[in-house]
Amino acid sequence: MERIIGEIREDLDRRIAVAAERLADRAPDGDPACAVYVALLGRAALRERVHHLLRQAVDGLLREARGLPPELGEARADGELRARQGLPLDSLLRVYRLGGRLLWQLLTEAVAARDRAALPRLLPGAPALWDVVDRMADAAADSYRRAEAVRGDRERELRGALLDALLDGGGPAGRSAESARRLGLPERGRFAVVVLDAGDGAWTAPDGGAPRVLWRIRADGETGLVELGGLPLASVTDLLAPLGLRAGVSPVVETPGELAGARRLAVLALRAAPGADGPHTALLDERLPAALVAAEPELAGRLRQVVLGPVLALAPEDRRVLLTTLGTWLTCRGSTTYAAQRLYCHRNTVSNRLRRLEQLTGRSLADPAHVVELALAHAAVTQRPAGSPPAPAGPPPPDPPPVRASRTPAGTARRSPRPRA
């Protein structure tokens, strides 16, 4: 092979230059992959690349004939450069494949022009030619993929930093607007923030009318910046609900500068979200009392102790029964009838439990102020991390004021907005 190339080298170099020119000229009409190359980098770049590739392949054939591996440094550099320029990998590899076919055609033409009878001597060189081209293409592709991986990591880091600037706030004026612009967000619009509980996986919004969500993974969970557009806030809940994720959702804000505050509110909404016994996704505006408790952990602890301390000091099963009954009664808007249906027990059983709760806490369920205290204290209890021990009883609270006995705990069915069965 080395002898054949030596005999036709001058003619082959001339043919290579002409072929590279023609290929670049007809690329948009002749091959879509080359058309992309031309569109991104121009005809001159394609012409130069094909010309250089063919000469590299010829040099590789000569090295193969001498028992040496082809030189792949330039192919690796080409792959890295095209990745930085944004050329698709398919277009890059297509040029190498076209180059291999074109070089074989040029070799046969040059040999036939010199001595047609020598063509059979060229055939054993075909496998060597394709081996050289394949190794060059593989080297370029490997380098391209490594460069792409590095670029992808940098883009993810940049995107994360831009999201942090929006979700954490505290930067110089104009930083939020610039971060939003680089993320492709409008200066004004309808945004919300959703925070997932730690350990829950992120969800992918389906195509077709779903809001755009930019996710940021953090050690304490995942945070999503939601661009609602014209969709209602409830669309976020609709998407999350079937997946069983525990999440908090902020109110709607209109500018990127308000997103840091929205994230803080979403965290409070998550802390106020019910557990397994209620919906997993909490909109802040629908959980404001519980969020108010979550916003002041120290005060919430005091509220638990002062209002429900005697209940928390009971044996675990008794404590669970009374707290569950109170929570269900509150959910049922003060109806012992509906609470009994949910708890699968008799209405009188619910009344007896609530009466005992009144005696232990010194709070009357007939007093709206006391009901507010009990509801907030119950929220403070249910918001404690799962698996944490109950609050210590501590010193006993002051003796509660006497509660007027009533045959029916205050409120109950007659205050329920639901009609009696």
Tab-separated table of C-alpha atoms in Angstrom:
chain	number	residue	atom	x	y	z
A	1	MET	CA	0.000	0.000	0.000
A	2	GLU	CA	2.859	2.336	0.811
A	3	ARG	CA	4.351	1.823	-2.677
A	4	ILE	CA	1.016	2.463	-4.428
A	5	ILE	CA	0.410	5.684	-2.535
A	6	GLY	CA	3.959	6.801	-3.222
A	7	GLU	CA	3.401	6.358	-6.954
A	8	ILE	CA	0.180	8.436	-7.029
A	9	ARG	CA	0.779	10.856	-4.129
A	10	GLU	CA	1.034	14.037	-6.169
A	11	ASP	CA	-2.091	13.230	-8.209
A	12	LEU	CA	-3.927	12.080	-5.074
A	13	ASP	CA	-3.190	15.359	-3.236
A	14	ARG	CA	-4.583	17.323	-6.175
A	15	ARG	CA	-7.708	15.186	-6.305
A	16	ILE	CA	-8.207	15.534	-2.536
A	17	ALA	CA	-8.205	19.352	-2.776
A	18	VAL	CA	-10.738	19.311	-5.623
A	19	ALA	CA	-12.988	16.757	-3.888
A	20	ALA	CA	-13.057	18.723	-0.625
A	21	GLU	CA	-14.090	21.830	-2.576
A	22	ARG	CA	-16.900	20.005	-4.372
A	23	LEU	CA	-18.201	18.307	-1.236
A	24	ALA	CA	-18.390	21.609	0.622
A	25	ASP	CA	-20.185	23.257	-2.301
A	26	ARG	CA	-22.918	20.625	-2.611
A	27	ALA	CA	-23.265	19.795	1.104
A	28	PRO	CA	-26.603	21.580	1.800
A	29	ASP	CA	-28.325	19.764	-1.064
A	30	GLY	CA	-26.471	16.480	-0.911
A	31	ASP	CA	-26.369	15.537	2.784
A	32	PRO	CA	-28.382	16.832	5.765
A	33	ALA	CA	-25.589	16.176	8.270
A	34	CYS	CA	-23.105	18.155	6.202
A	35	ALA	CA	-25.751	20.851	5.748
A	36	VAL	CA	-25.864	21.260	9.539
A	37	TYR	CA	-22.062	21.505	9.539
A	38	VAL	CA	-22.198	24.256	6.924
A	39	ALA	CA	-25.036	26.084	8.673
A	40	LEU	CA	-23.116	26.191	11.975
A	41	LEU	CA	-19.520	26.557	10.839
A	42	GLY	CA	-19.623	27.627	7.178
A	43	ARG	CA	-18.481	26.114	3.890
A	44	ALA	CA	-14.866	27.111	4.400
A	45	ALA	CA	-14.696	25.181	7.671
A	46	LEU	CA	-16.203	22.054	6.073
A	47	ARG	CA	-13.861	22.327	3.074
A	48	GLU	CA	-10.827	22.670	5.328
A	49	ARG	CA	-11.950	19.832	7.590
A	50	VAL	CA	-12.576	17.367	4.745
A	51	HIS	CA	-9.294	18.256	3.068
A	52	HIS	CA	-7.376	17.816	6.324
A	53	LEU	CA	-9.246	14.599	7.218
A	54	LEU	CA	-8.398	12.972	3.868
A	55	ARG	CA	-4.724	13.858	4.197
A	56	GLN	CA	-4.724	12.488	7.767
A	57	ALA	CA	-6.254	9.245	6.546
A	58	VAL	CA	-3.605	8.913	3.833
A	59	ASP	CA	-0.881	9.460	6.433
A	60	GLY	CA	-2.609	6.880	8.641
A	61	LEU	CA	-2.542	4.354	5.800
A	62	LEU	CA	1.185	4.913	5.342
A	63	ARG	CA	1.765	4.405	9.085
A	64	GLU	CA	-0.336	1.219	9.022
A	65	ALA	CA	1.806	-0.087	6.152
A	66	ARG	CA	4.887	0.491	8.315
A	67	GLY	CA	3.322	-1.293	11.299
A	68	LEU	CA	2.628	1.939	13.217
A	69	PRO	CA	-0.723	3.073	14.677
A	70	PRO	CA	-2.338	6.118	13.065
A	71	GLU	CA	-1.802	9.466	14.696
A	72	LEU	CA	-5.066	10.395	16.474
A	73	GLY	CA	-4.172	13.640	18.258
A	74	GLU	CA	-5.726	15.846	15.593
A	75	ALA	CA	-8.934	13.763	15.538
A	76	ARG	CA	-9.248	14.170	19.308
A	77	ALA	CA	-8.695	17.915	19.031
A	78	ASP	CA	-11.318	18.061	16.268
A	79	GLY	CA	-13.894	16.276	18.427
A	80	GLU	CA	-13.329	18.600	21.390
A	81	LEU	CA	-13.496	21.697	19.188
A	82	ARG	CA	-16.755	20.648	17.507
A	83	ALA	CA	-18.346	19.920	20.874
A	84	ARG	CA	-17.486	23.436	22.055
A	85	GLN	CA	-18.880	24.855	18.813
A	86	GLY	CA	-22.163	22.999	19.324
A	87	LEU	CA	-21.927	20.804	16.224
A	88	PRO	CA	-24.099	17.662	16.630
A	89	LEU	CA	-22.107	14.460	17.031
A	90	ASP	CA	-23.994	12.855	14.129
A	91	SER	CA	-22.788	15.581	11.785
A	92	LEU	CA	-19.218	15.174	12.990
A	93	LEU	CA	-19.216	11.398	12.445
A	94	ARG	CA	-20.980	11.761	9.118
A	95	VAL	CA	-18.058	13.820	7.812
A	96	TYR	CA	-15.654	11.041	8.805
A	97	ARG	CA	-17.768	8.379	7.082
A	98	LEU	CA	-18.078	10.489	3.931
A	99	GLY	CA	-14.370	11.126	4.057
A	100	GLY	CA	-13.615	7.389	4.121
A	101	ARG	CA	-15.813	6.681	1.089
A	102	LEU	CA	-14.467	9.682	-0.768
A	103	LEU	CA	-10.843	8.711	-0.127
A	104	TRP	CA	-11.397	5.186	-1.478
A	105	GLN	CA	-12.976	6.668	-4.598
A	106	LEU	CA	-10.047	9.034	-5.059
A	107	LEU	CA	-7.535	6.232	-4.567
A	108	THR	CA	-9.169	4.066	-7.217
A	109	GLU	CA	-9.418	6.984	-9.634
A	110	ALA	CA	-5.789	7.960	-9.146
A	111	VAL	CA	-4.539	4.361	-9.542
A	112	ALA	CA	-6.719	3.793	-12.639
A	113	ALA	CA	-5.452	7.015	-14.194
A	114	ARG	CA	-1.866	5.886	-13.744
A	115	ASP	CA	-2.233	2.151	-14.472
A	116	ARG	CA	-5.657	0.456	-14.608
A	117	ALA	CA	-3.989	-2.943	-14.399
A	118	ALA	CA	-2.707	-2.015	-10.941
A	119	LEU	CA	-6.239	-1.745	-9.437
A	120	PRO	CA	-6.221	-5.315	-8.040
A	121	ARG	CA	-3.149	-4.372	-6.003
A	122	LEU	CA	-5.265	-1.708	-4.262
A	123	LEU	CA	-7.993	-4.041	-3.005
A	124	PRO	CA	-6.084	-5.446	0.016
A	125	GLY	CA	-5.771	-1.868	1.282
A	126	ALA	CA	-9.536	-1.404	1.720
A	127	PRO	CA	-9.733	-2.956	5.237
A	128	ALA	CA	-6.732	-0.919	6.336
A	129	LEU	CA	-8.362	2.272	5.047
A	130	TRP	CA	-11.598	1.680	6.954
A	131	ASP	CA	-9.684	0.689	10.064
A	132	VAL	CA	-7.851	4.020	9.971
A	133	VAL	CA	-11.051	6.000	9.366
A	134	ASP	CA	-12.907	4.137	12.143
A	135	ARG	CA	-10.125	4.771	14.643
A	136	MET	CA	-10.050	8.449	13.756
A	137	ALA	CA	-13.845	8.719	14.076
A	138	ASP	CA	-13.798	6.858	17.415
A	139	ALA	CA	-11.100	9.155	18.772
A	140	ALA	CA	-13.035	12.240	17.681
A	141	ALA	CA	-16.284	10.875	19.179
A	142	ASP	CA	-14.666	9.988	22.526
A	143	SER	CA	-13.139	13.440	22.787
A	144	TYR	CA	-16.459	15.006	21.780
A	145	ARG	CA	-18.350	13.105	24.507
A	146	ARG	CA	-15.834	14.048	27.182
A	147	ALA	CA	-16.054	17.693	26.177
A	148	GLU	CA	-19.853	17.454	26.174
A	149	ALA	CA	-19.827	15.948	29.665
A	150	VAL	CA	-17.623	18.762	30.949
A	151	ARG	CA	-19.817	21.359	29.268
A	152	GLY	CA	-22.951	19.706	30.667
A	153	ASP	CA	-21.488	19.760	34.177
A	154	ARG	CA	-20.614	23.428	33.824
A	155	GLU	CA	-24.062	24.264	32.480
A	156	ARG	CA	-25.723	22.398	35.366
A	157	GLU	CA	-23.498	24.199	37.864
A	158	LEU	CA	-24.293	27.543	36.255
A	159	ARG	CA	-28.010	26.765	36.189
A	160	GLY	CA	-27.857	25.738	39.842
A	161	ALA	CA	-26.031	28.939	40.772
A	162	LEU	CA	-28.603	31.039	38.911
A	163	LEU	CA	-31.464	29.217	40.649
A	164	ASP	CA	-29.744	29.705	44.015
A	165	ALA	CA	-29.512	33.417	43.304
A	166	LEU	CA	-33.282	33.515	42.744
A	167	LEU	CA	-34.365	31.139	45.512
A	168	ASP	CA	-31.984	32.385	48.223
A	169	GLY	CA	-32.001	36.090	47.413
A	170	GLY	CA	-29.792	38.485	49.311
A	171	GLY	CA	-27.700	39.498	46.288
A	172	PRO	CA	-27.152	42.971	44.811
A	173	ALA	CA	-29.972	44.787	43.098
A	174	GLY	CA	-30.617	43.517	39.619
A	175	ARG	CA	-29.089	40.107	40.286
A	176	SER	CA	-32.481	38.396	40.337
A	177	ALA	CA	-33.509	39.952	37.036
A	178	GLU	CA	-30.232	38.948	35.399
A	179	SER	CA	-30.464	35.372	36.747
A	180	ALA	CA	-34.036	35.106	35.502
A	181	ARG	CA	-33.028	36.373	32.058
A	182	ARG	CA	-30.241	33.796	31.759
A	183	LEU	CA	-32.670	31.060	32.768
A	184	GLY	CA	-35.139	32.172	30.113
A	185	LEU	CA	-37.709	33.531	32.576
A	186	PRO	CA	-39.702	36.711	31.925
A	187	GLU	CA	-39.190	39.861	33.990
A	188	ARG	CA	-42.828	39.725	35.027
A	189	GLY	CA	-45.139	36.741	35.039
A	190	ARG	CA	-46.757	34.248	37.395
A	191	PHE	CA	-44.327	32.153	39.425
A	192	ALA	CA	-44.532	29.820	42.401
A	193	VAL	CA	-42.085	27.692	44.363
A	194	VAL	CA	-42.650	24.064	45.326
A	195	VAL	CA	-40.524	22.303	47.973
A	196	LEU	CA	-40.443	18.509	48.243
A	197	ASP	CA	-39.754	16.682	51.457
A	198	ALA	CA	-36.243	15.222	51.752
A	199	GLY	CA	-36.167	11.696	50.341
A	200	ASP	CA	-38.967	12.224	47.827
A	201	GLY	CA	-37.981	12.025	44.174
A	202	ALA	CA	-38.498	14.810	41.705
A	203	TRP	CA	-41.362	14.653	39.268
A	204	THR	CA	-41.300	15.510	35.611
A	205	ALA	CA	-44.118	17.664	34.363
A	206	PRO	CA	-45.740	16.090	31.298
A	207	ASP	CA	-45.981	17.952	28.010
A	208	GLY	CA	-49.133	19.708	26.956
A	209	GLY	CA	-50.423	22.500	29.157
A	210	ALA	CA	-48.226	21.676	32.166
A	211	PRO	CA	-46.224	24.422	33.879
A	212	ARG	CA	-42.493	24.667	33.310
A	213	VAL	CA	-40.507	23.639	36.400
A	214	LEU	CA	-36.799	24.293	37.050
A	215	TRP	CA	-35.533	21.936	39.762
A	216	ARG	CA	-32.745	22.539	42.264
A	217	ILE	CA	-31.593	19.562	44.353
A	218	ARG	CA	-30.599	20.442	47.895
A	219	ALA	CA	-29.497	18.390	50.887
A	220	ASP	CA	-32.811	19.003	52.632
A	221	GLY	CA	-34.967	18.136	49.630
A	222	GLU	CA	-35.732	19.464	46.184
A	223	THR	CA	-36.962	22.904	45.234
A	224	GLY	CA	-38.827	23.679	42.025
A	225	LEU	CA	-39.298	27.092	40.451
A	226	VAL	CA	-42.627	26.931	38.644
A	227	GLU	CA	-43.422	29.220	35.734
A	228	LEU	CA	-47.220	29.059	35.712
A	229	GLY	CA	-47.983	31.283	32.755
A	230	GLY	CA	-51.768	31.344	32.488
A	231	LEU	CA	-52.308	28.151	34.502
A	232	PRO	CA	-53.881	28.226	37.960
A	233	LEU	CA	-51.812	27.432	41.034
A	234	ALA	CA	-53.928	24.327	41.547
A	235	SER	CA	-52.288	22.836	38.435
A	236	VAL	CA	-49.173	22.182	40.552
A	237	THR	CA	-51.248	20.285	43.093
A	238	ASP	CA	-52.976	18.334	40.330
A	239	LEU	CA	-49.630	17.191	38.962
A	240	LEU	CA	-48.148	16.255	42.339
A	241	ALA	CA	-51.188	14.582	43.883
A	242	PRO	CA	-51.109	11.282	41.914
A	243	LEU	CA	-47.408	10.800	42.715
A	244	GLY	CA	-47.803	10.749	46.489
A	245	LEU	CA	-45.102	13.360	47.075
A	246	ARG	CA	-45.213	15.440	50.236
A	247	ALA	CA	-44.793	19.028	49.123
A	248	GLY	CA	-45.358	22.646	50.048
A	249	VAL	CA	-46.393	25.238	47.469
A	250	SER	CA	-45.977	28.990	47.832
A	251	PRO	CA	-48.484	31.625	46.758
A	252	VAL	CA	-48.128	33.112	43.269
A	253	VAL	CA	-45.573	35.916	42.865
A	254	GLU	CA	-45.099	38.167	39.848
A	255	THR	CA	-41.379	38.971	39.694
A	256	PRO	CA	-38.163	36.955	40.063
A	257	GLY	CA	-37.159	39.200	42.967
A	258	GLU	CA	-40.025	37.755	45.030
A	259	LEU	CA	-38.969	34.125	44.580
A	260	ALA	CA	-36.701	34.006	47.642
A	261	GLY	CA	-39.637	34.982	49.840
A	262	ALA	CA	-41.834	32.501	47.977
A	263	ARG	CA	-39.383	29.705	48.758
A	264	ARG	CA	-39.498	30.504	52.478
A	265	LEU	CA	-43.277	30.364	52.352
A	266	ALA	CA	-43.152	27.048	50.453
A	267	VAL	CA	-40.944	25.603	53.215
A	268	LEU	CA	-43.524	26.686	55.787
A	269	ALA	CA	-46.283	25.149	53.664
A	270	LEU	CA	-44.353	21.869	53.586
A	271	ARG	CA	-43.947	21.891	57.357
A	272	ALA	CA	-47.667	22.577	57.647
A	273	ALA	CA	-48.624	19.778	55.240
A	274	PRO	CA	-50.583	16.932	56.825
A	275	GLY	CA	-49.026	13.498	57.037
A	276	ALA	CA	-50.427	10.259	55.747
A	277	ASP	CA	-53.917	11.078	57.004
A	278	GLY	CA	-54.343	14.106	54.754
A	279	PRO	CA	-53.392	15.451	51.340
A	280	HIS	CA	-49.670	15.310	50.675
A	281	THR	CA	-49.426	18.677	48.901
A	282	ALA	CA	-50.112	21.837	50.874
A	283	LEU	CA	-50.815	25.246	49.358
A	284	LEU	CA	-49.683	27.839	51.858
A	285	ASP	CA	-52.860	29.914	51.618
A	286	GLU	CA	-54.907	26.843	52.560
A	287	ARG	CA	-52.742	26.042	55.619
A	288	LEU	CA	-52.069	29.478	57.085
A	289	PRO	CA	-52.780	28.655	60.785
A	290	ALA	CA	-50.544	25.586	60.665
A	291	ALA	CA	-47.901	27.576	58.766
A	292	LEU	CA	-48.049	30.246	61.440
A	293	VAL	CA	-47.208	27.589	64.019
A	294	ALA	CA	-44.429	26.205	61.817
A	295	ALA	CA	-42.872	29.671	61.485
A	296	GLU	CA	-42.146	29.859	65.236
A	297	PRO	CA	-40.735	26.505	66.395
A	298	GLU	CA	-39.878	27.714	69.896
A	299	LEU	CA	-43.309	29.224	70.408
A	300	ALA	CA	-44.916	26.119	68.914
A	301	GLY	CA	-43.115	23.980	71.477
A	302	ARG	CA	-44.413	26.163	74.263
A	303	LEU	CA	-47.920	26.006	72.786
A	304	ARG	CA	-47.782	22.201	72.721
A	305	GLN	CA	-46.697	22.044	76.327
A	306	VAL	CA	-49.049	24.628	77.804
A	307	VAL	CA	-52.201	23.558	75.951
A	308	LEU	CA	-51.706	19.821	75.427
A	309	GLY	CA	-49.065	19.005	78.041
A	310	PRO	CA	-51.355	16.776	80.160
A	311	VAL	CA	-52.435	14.870	77.031
A	312	LEU	CA	-48.851	14.396	75.863
A	313	ALA	CA	-47.968	12.991	79.297
A	314	LEU	CA	-50.451	10.112	78.903
A	315	ALA	CA	-49.512	6.596	77.911
A	316	PRO	CA	-48.759	6.387	74.165
A	317	GLU	CA	-52.020	4.677	73.181
A	318	ASP	CA	-54.210	7.031	75.234
A	319	ARG	CA	-52.326	10.015	73.837
A	320	ARG	CA	-52.744	8.778	70.275
A	321	VAL	CA	-56.502	8.180	70.698
A	322	LEU	CA	-57.206	11.631	72.136
A	323	LEU	CA	-55.044	13.501	69.615
A	324	THR	CA	-56.527	11.577	66.703
A	325	THR	CA	-60.037	12.259	67.952
A	326	LEU	CA	-59.308	15.967	68.368
A	327	GLY	CA	-57.780	16.205	64.883
A	328	THR	CA	-60.708	14.375	63.313
A	329	TRP	CA	-63.263	16.504	65.165
A	330	LEU	CA	-61.510	19.664	63.935
A	331	THR	CA	-61.421	18.320	60.371
A	332	CYS	CA	-65.144	17.570	60.603
A	333	ARG	CA	-65.838	21.174	61.652
A	334	GLY	CA	-66.911	20.285	65.147
A	335	SER	CA	-69.336	17.500	64.248
A	336	THR	CA	-69.154	14.480	66.549
A	337	THR	CA	-71.443	12.621	64.147
A	338	TYR	CA	-69.099	12.887	61.183
A	339	ALA	CA	-66.034	12.415	63.382
A	340	ALA	CA	-67.519	9.139	64.644
A	341	GLN	CA	-68.071	7.993	61.070
A	342	ARG	CA	-64.468	8.682	60.212
A	343	LEU	CA	-63.178	7.034	63.367
A	344	TYR	CA	-65.490	3.992	62.990
A	345	CYS	CA	-66.890	4.348	66.473
A	346	HIS	CA	-70.099	5.496	68.187
A	347	ARG	CA	-70.883	9.169	68.481
A	348	ASN	CA	-70.998	8.865	72.264
A	349	THR	CA	-67.460	7.481	72.227
A	350	VAL	CA	-66.263	10.610	70.454
A	351	SER	CA	-68.140	12.792	72.946
A	352	ASN	CA	-66.577	10.958	75.902
A	353	ARG	CA	-63.080	11.332	74.465
A	354	LEU	CA	-63.590	15.038	73.813
A	355	ARG	CA	-64.964	15.515	77.325
A	356	ARG	CA	-61.853	13.885	78.732
A	357	LEU	CA	-59.718	16.168	76.570
A	358	GLU	CA	-61.535	19.178	77.992
A	359	GLN	CA	-60.910	17.962	81.534
A	360	LEU	CA	-57.216	17.337	80.908
A	361	THR	CA	-56.513	20.630	79.143
A	362	GLY	CA	-58.897	22.955	80.938
A	363	ARG	CA	-60.156	24.121	77.551
A	364	SER	CA	-63.798	24.115	76.608
A	365	LEU	CA	-64.793	23.175	73.096
A	366	ALA	CA	-67.697	25.584	73.509
A	367	ASP	CA	-65.286	28.516	73.697
A	368	PRO	CA	-64.038	29.650	70.254
A	369	ALA	CA	-60.819	31.028	71.765
A	370	HIS	CA	-60.117	27.669	73.401
A	371	VAL	CA	-60.849	25.855	70.120
A	372	VAL	CA	-58.292	28.071	68.381
A	373	GLU	CA	-55.698	27.216	71.037
A	374	LEU	CA	-56.407	23.498	70.739
A	375	ALA	CA	-56.307	23.602	66.939
A	376	LEU	CA	-52.957	25.407	66.878
A	377	ALA	CA	-51.506	23.171	69.572
A	378	HIS	CA	-52.667	20.110	67.665
A	379	ALA	CA	-50.948	21.484	64.543
A	380	ALA	CA	-47.773	21.981	66.591
A	381	VAL	CA	-47.908	18.320	67.681
A	382	THR	CA	-48.526	16.907	64.209
A	383	GLN	CA	-45.721	19.006	62.698
A	384	ARG	CA	-43.011	17.414	64.811
A	385	PRO	CA	-40.627	15.192	62.785
A	386	ALA	CA	-41.850	11.644	62.348
A	387	GLY	CA	-40.430	9.269	64.915
A	388	SER	CA	-39.444	11.972	67.402
A	389	PRO	CA	-40.409	11.285	70.995
A	390	PRO	CA	-43.301	13.147	72.519
A	391	ALA	CA	-42.549	16.393	74.215
A	392	PRO	CA	-41.504	15.856	77.832
A	393	ALA	CA	-44.177	16.574	80.341
A	394	GLY	CA	-41.976	19.023	82.245
A	395	PRO	CA	-43.370	20.858	85.218
A	396	PRO	CA	-47.143	20.637	85.446
A	397	PRO	CA	-49.007	23.623	84.041
A	398	PRO	CA	-51.144	25.770	86.346
A	399	ASP	CA	-54.380	24.199	87.495
A	400	PRO	CA	-56.924	24.632	84.713
A	401	PRO	CA	-60.073	26.565	85.360
A	402	PRO	CA	-63.141	24.421	85.975
A	403	VAL	CA	-65.026	23.378	82.874
A	404	ARG	CA	-68.790	23.312	82.925
A	405	ALA	CA	-69.908	19.806	82.332
A	406	SER	CA	-72.082	19.315	79.335
A	407	ARG	CA	-73.726	16.248	78.019
A	408	THR	CA	-72.375	17.119	74.566
A	409	PRO	CA	-68.919	18.670	74.004
A	410	ALA	CA	-69.269	22.187	72.717
A	411	GLY	CA	-69.959	22.546	69.024
A	412	THR	CA	-70.575	18.994	67.780
A	413	ALA	CA	-73.423	18.219	65.455
A	414	ARG	CA	-75.561	21.251	66.050
A	415	ARG	CA	-72.760	23.581	64.926
A	416	SER	CA	-71.885	21.490	61.917
A	417	PRO	CA	-72.753	23.091	58.580
A	418	ARG	CA	-73.696	19.641	57.311
A	419	PRO	CA	-77.328	18.522	57.520
A	420	ARG	CA	-78.134	15.702	59.878
A	421	ALA	CA	-78.680	12.310	58.367
